[in-house]
Amino acid sequence: MYTTDQYEGMIAETITISGTNGDAINTYFARPMGPGPFPAVVLAHHLPGWDELYREFTRRLAHHGYLAISPDLYCREAHGTPEDVAAAVRADGGVSDDQVMGDLEAAAKYVRSLPSSNGKVAAFGTCSGGRHVFLAGCRLDCFDAIVECWGGNVIMSDDQLTDKQPISPNSYTQDLNVPLLGLFGDLDQSPTPEQVNQHEKELEAAGKDIEFHRYPEAGHGFFYFDRPIYHQSSAVDGWDKMFNFLGKQLG
Amino acid sequence: MCTMICEKADMEGSAKGREGWFPLKNANVSYDHPFNAPWEYAVNIDFVNEDRGVGARVAVELSPESAKLLADSIMKALERGEADPQIQISVL
C-alpha cells in the first residue's frame, strides 16, 4: 500500500543486455532505489514498437516496487522513431518467435542476477507482446508468472503460420509451467471472445493455474491511454488485477 | 504484425517525407494495427525507401472504405490518362 509519508525514488535508463545469439539489445530498465530485495517484471512490448507508452508502463511497475525491464525486441531491425521501426518490422512480417524468446530470457536472467532481485521474475505483454509472454511461459523456464493482455494470434490457423512464427502458440499449452493472468476485452477482434474462450478451455483442460478476466466494454488495447481504444474503468480494474496477481506470485 | 497481412510492391516515383523528397522503392500495404487512426485495424500504406533508412517513409492509415475509394480513384485516373496518347508518362 502506497502512503504519502514513505520515501520513493527510482532510476530509469537505457542499458544494453546480451540477447539472442549474444546480440547487444537496447533495454529500458526502471528500478526502485534501495537494496531490495525486489521482484522483477520483464515487459514484451506491443506491435507499435518499443515506444513511449511502454517506457511509461516500465516506470509504473518500478513505482510499484518492481525491477522492470523492457528489451527493444526490434533492436536488430533498425533504429529511428518507434513508429518508423515498427512499420519496417510490420512490413517484414514481424520478428521471429525464437529470437524474441531468447531476448526475453536474457532480460529475465539479467534482472535475476542483480543483488537487489528477490529471485522472482514475471513477464508482462500486450497485443503481440501478450502472445510472446504466453509463449515464454510455455517454452522457457525462467519466469515465475505470466501476465498475458489480449494476446493476438495465440491461436493461429495453418495459413497464418510463417517461417518466423512457425507454430501456433496454443500448441504449447500443455507446456505452460507457471501461473497465468489473462486480461481481455470482449469487443476485441484479435483475440475474439471465441478465441479467448478456446484459449481458456485449453488451459483448463491441461490443468493449468490460470485467472482470466473479461471486460464487456473494452476492445483491443484498453490500457493504451494515448489512443481512443483506452477504456478507463476496464484499465483501472485490469491494473489492479495485475498488481494483485504479481504480489501473490512474486512476493 | 498482429495480422501478418502485408503486401509489398516495387515502386518508381518520389515521396515527400519529413526531410523532403526521396526516390521511392517500395509501397508496403498492410491490414493491421495503425499507429494513429482511431481503429483497431486499418489499411496502412507506407511509401518507403529502405536504402535510406526507416525514416524514409510516407504513411497513410485508411479505413477500408477509404482504401477502396483510393484504389478506385487511382484506376480511374489511370484509365483516363492512358487513353490520351498526348499525355503518356514515360519513365526515364
Short mmCIF file of C-alpha atoms in Angstrom, two decimals:
data_model
loop_
_atom_site.label_atom_id
_atom_site.label_comp_id
_atom_site.label_asym_id
_atom_site.label_seq_id
_atom_site.Cartn_x
_atom_site.Cartn_y
_atom_site.Cartn_z
CA MET A 1 0.00 0.00 0.00
CA TYR A 2 1.48 3.34 -1.04
CA THR A 3 1.35 6.07 1.57
CA THR A 4 2.26 9.74 1.35
CA ASP A 5 4.87 9.58 4.09
CA GLN A 6 7.13 6.99 2.53
CA TYR A 7 10.38 7.58 0.71
CA GLU A 8 10.26 6.92 -3.00
CA GLY A 9 12.81 7.05 -5.76
CA MET A 10 13.69 5.22 -8.93
CA ILE A 11 16.35 5.03 -11.59
CA ALA A 12 15.18 4.64 -15.18
CA GLU A 13 17.66 4.41 -18.01
CA THR A 14 18.60 2.64 -21.21
CA ILE A 15 21.06 -0.18 -20.76
CA THR A 16 22.35 -2.93 -23.03
CA ILE A 17 21.89 -6.63 -22.44
CA SER A 18 23.18 -9.61 -24.38
CA GLY A 19 20.18 -11.11 -26.19
CA THR A 20 19.68 -13.97 -28.62
CA ASN A 21 22.96 -15.02 -30.24
CA GLY A 22 24.79 -12.61 -27.95
CA ASP A 23 23.42 -9.60 -29.81
CA ALA A 24 23.53 -6.31 -27.90
CA ILE A 25 19.93 -5.29 -27.19
CA ASN A 26 18.90 -1.84 -26.06
CA THR A 27 16.77 -2.23 -22.97
CA TYR A 28 14.83 0.21 -20.83
CA PHE A 29 15.33 -0.58 -17.16
CA ALA A 30 13.44 1.14 -14.33
CA ARG A 31 14.07 0.10 -10.76
CA PRO A 32 13.21 1.34 -7.30
CA MET A 33 16.08 2.84 -5.37
CA GLY A 34 17.19 0.83 -2.38
CA PRO A 35 18.79 -2.51 -1.69
CA GLY A 36 15.65 -4.58 -2.23
CA PRO A 37 15.09 -7.40 -2.49
CA PHE A 38 12.62 -6.58 -5.27
CA PRO A 39 10.62 -8.86 -7.57
CA ALA A 40 11.02 -8.24 -11.29
CA VAL A 41 8.88 -7.94 -14.41
CA VAL A 42 10.07 -8.32 -18.00
CA LEU A 43 7.90 -6.34 -20.43
CA ALA A 44 7.35 -7.57 -24.01
CA HIS A 45 6.30 -4.51 -25.99
CA HIS A 46 3.44 -4.41 -28.48
CA LEU A 47 3.25 -4.09 -32.26
CA PRO A 48 3.65 -0.29 -32.29
CA GLY A 49 7.12 -0.89 -31.01
CA TRP A 50 9.39 -0.01 -28.15
CA ASP A 51 7.59 3.24 -27.61
CA GLU A 52 6.90 5.90 -25.00
CA LEU A 53 3.86 4.02 -23.73
CA TYR A 54 6.00 1.00 -22.85
CA ARG A 55 8.52 3.23 -21.11
CA GLU A 56 5.66 4.56 -19.01
CA PHE A 57 4.45 1.02 -18.25
CA THR A 58 8.00 0.15 -17.23
CA ARG A 59 8.27 3.12 -14.88
CA ARG A 60 4.85 2.37 -13.43
CA LEU A 61 5.96 -1.10 -12.48
CA ALA A 62 9.09 0.32 -10.87
CA HIS A 63 6.93 2.79 -8.97
CA HIS A 64 5.07 -0.21 -7.59
CA GLY A 65 8.27 -1.83 -6.40
CA TYR A 66 9.40 -4.00 -9.30
CA LEU A 67 12.66 -4.22 -11.18
CA ALA A 68 11.05 -3.52 -14.56
CA ILE A 69 12.92 -4.27 -17.74
CA SER A 70 11.78 -3.79 -21.32
CA PRO A 71 14.06 -5.00 -24.11
CA ASP A 72 13.75 -3.48 -27.59
CA LEU A 73 12.55 -6.56 -29.44
CA TYR A 74 13.02 -4.72 -32.74
CA CYS A 75 16.56 -3.61 -31.90
CA ARG A 76 18.18 -5.60 -34.68
CA GLU A 77 15.91 -4.27 -37.38
CA ALA A 78 16.84 -0.62 -37.31
CA HIS A 79 16.89 2.50 -35.18
CA GLY A 80 14.66 5.50 -35.70
CA THR A 81 11.35 6.66 -34.31
CA PRO A 82 9.43 3.77 -32.73
CA GLU A 83 6.74 4.10 -35.42
CA ASP A 84 9.20 4.00 -38.32
CA VAL A 85 10.98 0.99 -36.86
CA ALA A 86 7.71 -0.80 -36.14
CA ALA A 87 6.44 -0.07 -39.66
CA ALA A 88 9.55 -1.72 -41.09
CA VAL A 89 9.04 -4.73 -38.82
CA ARG A 90 5.37 -4.89 -39.80
CA ALA A 91 6.34 -4.94 -43.47
CA ASP A 92 8.75 -7.80 -42.78
CA GLY A 93 6.13 -9.97 -41.11
CA GLY A 94 7.27 -9.32 -37.56
CA VAL A 95 10.21 -10.77 -35.67
CA SER A 96 10.86 -14.44 -35.15
CA ASP A 97 9.44 -16.18 -32.11
CA ASP A 98 12.78 -17.87 -31.41
CA GLN A 99 14.57 -14.53 -31.38
CA VAL A 100 12.03 -12.96 -29.03
CA MET A 101 12.23 -15.93 -26.66
CA GLY A 102 15.98 -15.51 -26.45
CA ASP A 103 15.71 -11.79 -25.76
CA LEU A 104 13.06 -12.23 -23.04
CA GLU A 105 15.11 -14.97 -21.41
CA ALA A 106 18.18 -12.73 -21.45
CA ALA A 107 16.25 -9.93 -19.76
CA ALA A 108 14.96 -12.32 -17.08
CA LYS A 109 18.43 -13.68 -16.38
CA TYR A 110 19.86 -10.18 -16.18
CA VAL A 111 17.41 -8.93 -13.56
CA ARG A 112 17.56 -12.14 -11.57
CA SER A 113 21.35 -11.82 -11.38
CA LEU A 114 21.16 -8.44 -9.64
CA PRO A 115 21.83 -8.29 -5.90
CA SER A 116 18.58 -6.33 -5.49
CA SER A 117 16.49 -9.16 -7.00
CA ASN A 118 14.36 -11.41 -4.81
CA GLY A 119 14.78 -14.14 -7.43
CA LYS A 120 11.23 -13.91 -8.78
CA VAL A 121 10.53 -12.72 -12.32
CA ALA A 122 7.25 -12.32 -14.20
CA ALA A 123 6.61 -11.49 -17.85
CA PHE A 124 4.00 -8.96 -18.99
CA GLY A 125 2.96 -8.15 -22.54
CA THR A 126 0.12 -6.70 -24.57
CA CYS A 127 -1.04 -7.42 -28.13
CA SER A 128 1.85 -9.21 -29.88
CA GLY A 129 3.65 -8.94 -26.54
CA GLY A 130 0.80 -10.85 -24.90
CA ARG A 131 1.34 -13.60 -27.42
CA HIS A 132 5.08 -13.53 -26.77
CA VAL A 133 4.77 -13.81 -22.98
CA PHE A 134 2.34 -16.72 -23.27
CA LEU A 135 4.90 -18.45 -25.48
CA ALA A 136 7.60 -17.58 -22.95
CA GLY A 137 5.59 -19.16 -20.13
CA CYS A 138 5.41 -22.36 -22.16
CA ARG A 139 8.81 -22.52 -23.81
CA LEU A 140 11.10 -21.01 -21.17
CA ASP A 141 11.75 -21.93 -17.56
CA CYS A 142 12.97 -18.54 -16.35
CA PHE A 143 9.63 -16.97 -15.37
CA ASP A 144 7.55 -17.37 -12.23
CA ALA A 145 4.32 -15.84 -13.58
CA ILE A 146 2.83 -14.56 -16.83
CA VAL A 147 0.51 -11.60 -17.46
CA GLU A 148 -0.99 -12.02 -20.92
CA CYS A 149 -3.00 -9.00 -22.04
CA TRP A 150 -5.14 -9.57 -25.14
CA GLY A 151 -2.51 -11.66 -26.86
CA GLY A 152 -3.24 -11.59 -30.58
CA ASN A 153 -2.61 -14.71 -32.64
CA VAL A 154 -2.22 -17.04 -29.68
CA ILE A 155 -4.47 -19.25 -31.76
CA MET A 156 -3.27 -19.31 -35.38
CA SER A 157 -4.65 -21.17 -38.35
CA ASP A 158 -2.26 -23.09 -40.58
CA ASP A 159 -2.40 -20.42 -43.26
CA GLN A 160 -1.21 -17.80 -40.76
CA LEU A 161 1.97 -19.67 -39.89
CA THR A 162 5.23 -18.30 -41.29
CA ASP A 163 8.93 -19.06 -41.01
CA LYS A 164 9.12 -16.51 -38.19
CA GLN A 165 6.01 -17.76 -36.41
CA PRO A 166 6.01 -21.42 -37.42
CA ILE A 167 3.87 -22.88 -34.63
CA SER A 168 0.59 -21.64 -33.18
CA PRO A 169 1.31 -20.69 -29.54
CA ASN A 170 -1.68 -22.63 -28.21
CA SER A 171 0.05 -25.79 -29.43
CA TYR A 172 2.36 -25.31 -26.43
CA THR A 173 -0.48 -25.06 -23.88
CA GLN A 174 0.50 -28.31 -22.16
CA ASP A 175 3.96 -26.84 -21.51
CA LEU A 176 2.86 -23.76 -19.56
CA ASN A 177 4.83 -24.06 -16.36
CA VAL A 178 3.76 -21.06 -14.25
CA PRO A 179 0.53 -19.29 -13.16
CA LEU A 180 -1.01 -17.07 -15.82
CA LEU A 181 -3.23 -13.98 -15.57
CA GLY A 182 -5.17 -13.17 -18.74
CA LEU A 183 -6.94 -9.84 -19.38
CA PHE A 184 -9.21 -9.49 -22.41
CA GLY A 185 -11.77 -7.13 -23.92
CA ASP A 186 -14.99 -8.60 -25.21
CA LEU A 187 -15.05 -6.10 -28.09
CA ASP A 188 -11.59 -7.15 -29.26
CA GLN A 189 -11.23 -8.57 -32.77
CA SER A 190 -7.87 -10.21 -32.09
CA PRO A 191 -8.28 -12.21 -29.96
CA THR A 192 -12.01 -12.58 -30.47
CA PRO A 193 -14.13 -13.61 -27.47
CA GLU A 194 -14.45 -17.06 -29.08
CA GLN A 195 -10.67 -17.38 -29.27
CA VAL A 196 -10.35 -16.29 -25.63
CA ASN A 197 -12.89 -18.95 -24.66
CA GLN A 198 -10.96 -21.59 -26.59
CA HIS A 199 -7.66 -20.45 -25.05
CA GLU A 200 -9.17 -20.67 -21.55
CA LYS A 201 -10.72 -24.09 -22.16
CA GLU A 202 -7.45 -25.49 -23.47
CA LEU A 203 -5.59 -24.20 -20.41
CA GLU A 204 -8.22 -25.57 -18.03
CA ALA A 205 -8.23 -28.93 -19.80
CA ALA A 206 -4.47 -29.06 -19.31
CA GLY A 207 -4.90 -28.35 -15.59
CA LYS A 208 -3.06 -25.04 -15.62
CA ASP A 209 -3.16 -22.40 -12.90
CA ILE A 210 -4.92 -19.54 -14.69
CA GLU A 211 -7.01 -16.48 -13.91
CA PHE A 212 -8.92 -14.96 -16.84
CA HIS A 213 -10.83 -11.67 -16.70
CA ARG A 214 -13.00 -10.32 -19.49
CA TYR A 215 -14.18 -6.71 -19.82
CA PRO A 216 -17.51 -6.33 -21.66
CA GLU A 217 -16.98 -2.70 -22.69
CA ALA A 218 -13.33 -2.96 -23.69
CA GLY A 219 -11.76 -3.66 -27.04
CA HIS A 220 -8.16 -4.23 -28.05
CA GLY A 221 -5.53 -2.30 -26.15
CA PHE A 222 -7.73 -0.89 -23.44
CA PHE A 223 -4.69 0.10 -21.32
CA TYR A 224 -3.47 2.49 -24.05
CA PHE A 225 -4.33 5.91 -22.66
CA ASP A 226 -2.82 7.60 -25.72
CA ARG A 227 -5.42 6.05 -28.03
CA PRO A 228 -9.19 6.18 -28.46
CA ILE A 229 -9.38 2.50 -27.55
CA TYR A 230 -8.47 3.29 -23.93
CA HIS A 231 -11.25 2.19 -21.61
CA GLN A 232 -10.88 3.80 -18.22
CA SER A 233 -12.81 1.53 -15.83
CA SER A 234 -11.52 -1.64 -17.50
CA ALA A 235 -7.96 -0.36 -17.45
CA VAL A 236 -8.08 0.64 -13.79
CA ASP A 237 -9.50 -2.73 -12.81
CA GLY A 238 -7.05 -4.54 -15.07
CA TRP A 239 -4.04 -2.86 -13.46
CA ASP A 240 -5.47 -3.72 -10.02
CA LYS A 241 -5.90 -7.34 -11.04
CA MET A 242 -2.38 -7.37 -12.36
CA PHE A 243 -0.77 -5.89 -9.25
CA ASN A 244 -2.73 -8.30 -7.03
CA PHE A 245 -1.60 -11.23 -9.17
CA LEU A 246 2.04 -10.11 -9.22
CA GLY A 247 2.00 -9.52 -5.47
CA LYS A 248 0.68 -13.00 -4.88
CA GLN A 249 3.02 -14.76 -7.28
CA LEU A 250 6.26 -12.86 -6.77
CA GLY A 251 6.12 -11.97 -3.10
CA MET B 1 2.44 -7.79 -37.19
CA CYS B 2 -0.60 -8.99 -35.35
CA THR B 3 -2.41 -9.94 -38.56
CA MET B 4 0.73 -10.54 -40.66
CA ILE B 5 -1.23 -9.24 -43.64
CA CYS B 6 1.17 -7.13 -45.70
CA GLU B 7 1.56 -6.77 -49.45
CA LYS B 8 4.76 -5.26 -50.84
CA ALA B 9 5.04 -3.63 -54.24
CA ASP B 10 8.09 -2.26 -56.04
CA MET B 11 7.66 1.42 -56.78
CA GLU B 12 9.07 4.03 -59.11
CA GLY B 13 8.42 7.61 -58.22
CA SER B 14 9.02 10.11 -55.44
CA ALA B 15 7.62 10.68 -51.99
CA LYS B 16 7.93 13.68 -49.72
CA GLY B 17 8.88 12.75 -46.17
CA ARG B 18 9.94 14.68 -43.12
CA GLU B 19 13.29 15.54 -44.71
CA GLY B 20 11.99 16.36 -48.17
CA TRP B 21 11.65 14.36 -51.36
CA PHE B 22 13.18 10.95 -51.75
CA PRO B 23 13.07 8.32 -54.52
CA LEU B 24 10.55 5.58 -53.85
CA LYS B 25 11.49 1.95 -53.70
CA ASN B 26 8.51 0.13 -52.19
CA ALA B 27 4.95 0.50 -51.06
CA ASN B 28 4.02 -1.68 -48.08
CA VAL B 29 0.29 -2.14 -47.75
CA SER B 30 -0.78 -3.79 -44.52
CA TYR B 31 -4.12 -4.62 -42.92
CA ASP B 32 -3.04 -4.32 -39.34
CA HIS B 33 -2.94 -2.04 -36.30
CA PRO B 34 -2.47 1.62 -37.24
CA PHE B 35 -0.29 3.99 -35.21
CA ASN B 36 -2.67 6.94 -35.25
CA ALA B 37 -6.01 6.24 -36.95
CA PRO B 38 -8.67 5.62 -34.28
CA TRP B 39 -9.46 2.00 -35.12
CA GLU B 40 -8.20 -1.40 -34.09
CA TYR B 41 -7.26 -2.14 -37.69
CA ALA B 42 -6.64 -0.01 -40.75
CA VAL B 43 -5.29 -0.26 -44.25
CA ASN B 44 -1.82 1.15 -43.73
CA ILE B 45 0.21 2.28 -46.71
CA ASP B 46 3.89 3.04 -46.20
CA PHE B 47 5.78 4.50 -49.14
CA VAL B 48 9.40 3.75 -48.29
CA ASN B 49 12.97 3.55 -49.45
CA GLU B 50 14.75 1.12 -47.16
CA ASP B 51 18.11 2.11 -48.62
CA ARG B 52 17.67 5.48 -46.93
CA GLY B 53 16.70 4.08 -43.52
CA VAL B 54 13.40 3.50 -41.80
CA GLY B 55 12.77 7.25 -41.59
CA ALA B 56 12.34 7.46 -45.37
CA ARG B 57 8.65 6.74 -45.05
CA VAL B 58 5.41 8.44 -46.03
CA ALA B 59 2.50 6.86 -44.20
CA VAL B 60 -1.25 6.91 -44.51
CA GLU B 61 -3.73 4.90 -42.44
CA LEU B 62 -7.12 4.42 -44.08
CA SER B 63 -10.49 2.94 -43.31
CA PRO B 64 -11.38 0.01 -45.59
CA GLU B 65 -13.89 2.17 -47.47
CA SER B 66 -11.34 4.93 -47.96
CA ALA B 67 -8.78 2.41 -49.21
CA LYS B 68 -11.25 1.11 -51.77
CA LEU B 69 -12.09 4.65 -52.89
CA LEU B 70 -8.39 5.42 -53.23
CA ALA B 71 -7.74 2.28 -55.28
CA ASP B 72 -10.75 3.06 -57.46
CA SER B 73 -9.64 6.67 -57.94
CA ILE B 74 -6.15 5.58 -58.97
CA MET B 75 -7.58 3.20 -61.55
CA LYS B 76 -9.98 5.82 -62.91
CA ALA B 77 -7.26 8.43 -63.25
CA LEU B 78 -5.01 5.89 -64.94
CA GLU B 79 -7.72 4.88 -67.39
CA ARG B 80 -8.39 8.48 -68.37
CA GLY B 81 -4.72 9.39 -68.65
CA GLU B 82 -3.65 6.31 -70.57
CA ALA B 83 -6.50 6.82 -73.01
CA ASP B 84 -4.89 10.06 -74.24
CA PRO B 85 -1.72 9.43 -76.29
CA GLN B 86 -0.60 13.03 -75.79
CA ILE B 87 0.00 12.71 -72.05
CA GLN B 88 1.73 9.36 -71.60
CA ILE B 89 4.11 9.15 -68.63
CA SER B 90 7.50 7.92 -69.82
CA VAL B 91 9.87 6.58 -67.22
CA LEU B 92 13.38 7.84 -67.97
#
